[in-house]
Amino acid sequence: MAGNVQGLLVVCFWVVSVNLLSSARAQEFSVSVPENVAVGEKIFSLPGTRAGEKAELPCAKMEGDPYGRFNVTMNCTIVVANPLDWSVQSAYLLTIRSGVHNTRVKVELSDVEGYPPVYNETCETPVNPNGWTGDLLFRVKLSAEMVTGSGDIVTSSELYTHSSYLWKVRPPVDWQVQTDNSDCNVRVILYDNSGDHQEPLQELLRNHAPRLTCTSFSKLSRIVIDLYDLKSWAGTTALDSLKMYVPESFVKRSDLGIVLMWSWSSPTTITESFSCEAPAEIEFTMRMDSITMSAYAEYIDIDINPVGCPVGKYGFLCHKTCICKNGARCHGFNGACKCPPGWKGVACDIPKRDVSITTTPSDPRDIYISANVMFHCKAHHVKVRSMSVAFLNKSKKVSLGENEIDFVVPNIQPNNNGPYTCQVRDTRGNTLNTTFVLNVTNCAPDTKGARCDEVCGCLQRASCDRWAGCVCPPGWTGTRCQTKCPHGTYGQDCEMECSCQNGASCSPNDGKCDCTDGWYGKDCSKPCKNGRFGWRCQQICTCKNNATCSNVDGSCACVTPWMGPDCDQWQTSRDEPLPLLEILVSLGSLVVLVAIVMAILYKTGILACSAPDTGEEDKILSELRRMEQDLAQSLQPGWLGRWEKKIKHLTPGPLIGEGMFGQVRKGQLRTPDGELAVAAKTVRVENLQSYRDFHREAAILVAVHQQRDGDCHESNIVRLVGLITKSAEKYILLEYAPKGDLLGLLRRFGNINEKDLLGHLLGYAVHIAQALQELERLRIAHRDVAARNVLITADDVAKLADFGLARDVYNADQYIRCNRPGVDELLPLKWMALESIETGEYTCQSDVWSFGVLLWEIATLGKDPCYDGRMQLSFLQMVGILRQEIRLERPPGCPEDLYRLMRSCWRDVPDTRPTPEGIKERLLQLRRALLPHDVIEMETVV
Ligand SMILES: *[C@@H]1O[C@H](CO)[C@@H](O)[C@H](O)[C@H]1NC(C)=O
Ligand SMILES: *[C@@H]1O[C@H](CO)[C@@H](O)[C@H](O)[C@H]1NC(C)=O
Ligand SMILES: *[C@@H]1O[C@H](CO)[C@@H](O)[C@H](O)[C@H]1NC(C)=O
Ligand SMILES: *[C@@H]1O[C@H](CO)[C@@H](O)[C@H](O)[C@H]1NC(C)=O
Ligand SMILES: *[C@@H]1O[C@H](CO)[C@@H](O)[C@H](O)[C@H]1NC(C)=O
């Protein structure tokens, strides 16, 4: 690798020695400069030896510089005008004329290691004629399969083509992308010496092999990611070798930090596909809107396609300007010039006495047997006396005085193969020659055979080799590439063996596995985790009572004495849970080049544990303001942060509720006062709607608790214990209600006519009416008042929960997909006020309507509401029914007075419905009538 690092012009100590042995008229100076001195540098200034000497200026003319390497200014300063090259000319003897004085300046170049850059054809990149400023030299595609915390399998793929993708993320560290070497290597270097990050990174260095290797299918290229701790290397030779790549500014600092180097060698001109084994500990962080999620990468695939820079640009970011002249090609990596015949020097701007032979067609691979080929012989920068062309040193064609000869060889045959020599004799009698070896072996397109008389007829756009016939693209085989690779094989010539397991199919061209139900991973060898099953683990097991769930079809193997499909005889059989929507998460602002680097940093907590993010709070507030002005107003600055708890203090326990959008787990929260049982609610599907719901719920609960000044025990709104929003998985921590939800409780009773049952249950209704009173004060609408969203505490108090409208609850079939134009959400249609269904507007009065339905649920012991004898109603049918004044019927055994209260809640005109306070009064009366003998003890909560 020696000699590949472009020498840096660090300090310019020009050695100027004055030679006064010559006559008084001709002063002689000598200057020594490195060959990579920048254009525009002043390398010599004529010292004024005597006062007034400079008055004889100006210096206007200079000799000894035929190719314009230097300029001389009026005041006799020599400036570099064009790139120098020691290998072309290592010394210049310049004569400056000023007045009668001649000043001779000898400029000596010194050879600089790694200069000029080498044009390495192995990794020549194309020129992108349609490119724009800011396009990247490579088009990089990153795809990954990841498993989220809740067990979803998420695929993600992102294409990086423009440098603006890179600026989206401001790395916390210095970074640099180097391509300016000659060994086809791209190096991404990140440097971090910020004190906070030292510890976790060093921890990482100690505990994990800080290296990730990605191999390419072609086995030519590889990507290596290494982490170096400069501090522990200080003073060692290892540091010295690293200094070759790491910028001086990084390692020179006194506080040596950590260097992460992503090195990717790419000795190829075609697209390379890399496959990276992701160690289990690498955690990816994805961003959607302002939300960060985390997932563990199963595997990462990286496709790197060299697309090239726009004309005249080079470098990874295509932001450096090529210096190549005279039509020379500029290398995309390092800007090295590939000179056309007749030119030399770093910038191909120095004439070279030369003879060249070119052909038409110019690419030798396009020359095939029976084609007509034209040869061009040309002399460059030579005064030609005669020029001759010879084939196999025998037949000759001579011309006099011309500097160019063309000749055609028609119907090229193998016997025309051999050396063609062009020789030039100049006017001084010198000869120059060049030789071109013709080696035509190919047949014309689509033909083959010894005499090139057989037709190939290849399919799949395969190329045709004279001897081998069709050369099939990966995944195809057969004499004409007419058949796909046999089962279990893939790739070029079907030589690779598929590694797909568990019945997964294997893509014939690249061997990628398409997993069957219940499996994931690169080779589909991993069974679904976390109680998931089915295709991409998108379905949720419903097995109860310690039954094991099949990862393939979700069937349950029950533990005796349980039976039934879900091993749960108490529950009526449920519909198959709906499969989760497949989501393709964008990697957002992750930059491919720093993706894994960032991932490591995230893993170590560097990027994740930021200070409380007030920007995020503002964003959520403005979102809330759009939805509910009142809600946003009742929140004080810092509302989110004040409730923040640490994820490490939460010990999640068993699942107690699960819906399509989230789950609720029982958990233990460590607090200064000891362990506290909590219900930890998470959002599961990572979509915008569920995050909005999450924040709405958090905001309402915070607002409610803020109002009550932390005196939450007396509220009939579920108590907020805390929020966890800073970790990837976000939680709302609520008081744990051991008796579960009201709907489940109702359904466990046998008969509404049981003595005192209804009176007892109306106590819960009173509590919920009080909750509505609280919300009315705050002018917040709950939007989803229903028995399923009421929790019963250990003290038998009913509390209103589920403010997110997260439709997260245990009965997905109570929600109906709404087809209102522009709206696609699941709605609790049968609980909704007419105006909410029609206009999407929610008020405290529409909550009162829903409360009427909740009363109906109580009176029926948790029956599903049924309008007009129909269980399933569409959005339009529902509107029609309510418009015709049809309402839920009086449940059997329901007192007339109670039914009249329900009907009053279902009045068309919102303002005519009773207020929560009025409802509470009425309920207390009804309850007293039902329990005349009983001490009314339940409305202690006021
Ligand atoms: C000569 O002129 C150049 C600008 O053309 C200036 O930068 C330089 O300092 C001058 N040198 C002397 C010795 O006056
Ligand atoms: C050198 O002189 C030429 C012609 O006078 C001018 O175009 C060019 O910009 C000069 N180059 C430098 C580096 O001063
Ligand atoms: C060109 O790149 C290849 C692949 O990295 C390397 O092996 C070779 O030495 C390089 N050639 C030159 C002239 O640097
Ligand atoms: C071509 O030139 C080389 C020297 O440059 C000489 O040795 C060789 O004999 C020449 N070939 C012919 C065919 O003139
Ligand atoms: C011509 O090319 C073939 C491969 O295409 C090679 O095997 C052969 O050696 C070459 N012949 C000459 C004279 O270079």
PDB file of C-alpha atoms and ligand atoms in Angstrom, residues 39-40 71 79-81, ligand 2:
ATOM      1  CA  VAL A  39      -0.912  25.540  -8.713  1.00  0.00           C
ATOM      2  CA  GLY A  40      -0.806  29.171  -7.681  1.00  0.00           C
ATOM      3  CA  ASN A  71       4.332  32.267 -14.455  1.00  0.00           C
ATOM      4  CA  VAL A  79       4.297  31.182  -9.443  1.00  0.00           C
ATOM      5  CA  VAL A  80       3.362  27.594 -10.312  1.00  0.00           C
ATOM      6  CA  ALA A  81       0.956  27.808 -13.233  1.00  0.00           C
TER       7      ALA A  81
HETATM    8  C1  LIG B   2      -0.332  32.306 -15.556  1.00  0.00           C
HETATM    9  O1  LIG B   2      -0.421  33.222 -16.633  1.00  0.00           O
HETATM   10  C2  LIG B   2      -1.502  32.993 -17.515  1.00  0.00           C
HETATM   11  C3  LIG B   2      -1.368  33.973 -18.680  1.00  0.00           C
HETATM   12  O2  LIG B   2      -0.788  35.163 -18.292  1.00  0.00           O
HETATM   13  C4  LIG B   2      -2.792  33.191 -16.776  1.00  0.00           C
HETATM   14  O3  LIG B   2      -3.881  32.928 -17.624  1.00  0.00           O
HETATM   15  C5  LIG B   2      -2.814  32.214 -15.606  1.00  0.00           C
HETATM   16  O4  LIG B   2      -4.005  32.411 -14.841  1.00  0.00           O
HETATM   17  C6  LIG B   2      -1.596  32.374 -14.729  1.00  0.00           C
HETATM   18  N1  LIG B   2      -1.611  31.303 -13.767  1.00  0.00           N
HETATM   19  C7  LIG B   2      -1.384  31.510 -12.480  1.00  0.00           C
HETATM   20  C8  LIG B   2      -1.476  30.319 -11.589  1.00  0.00           C
HETATM   21  O5  LIG B   2      -1.123  32.597 -12.035  1.00  0.00           O
END
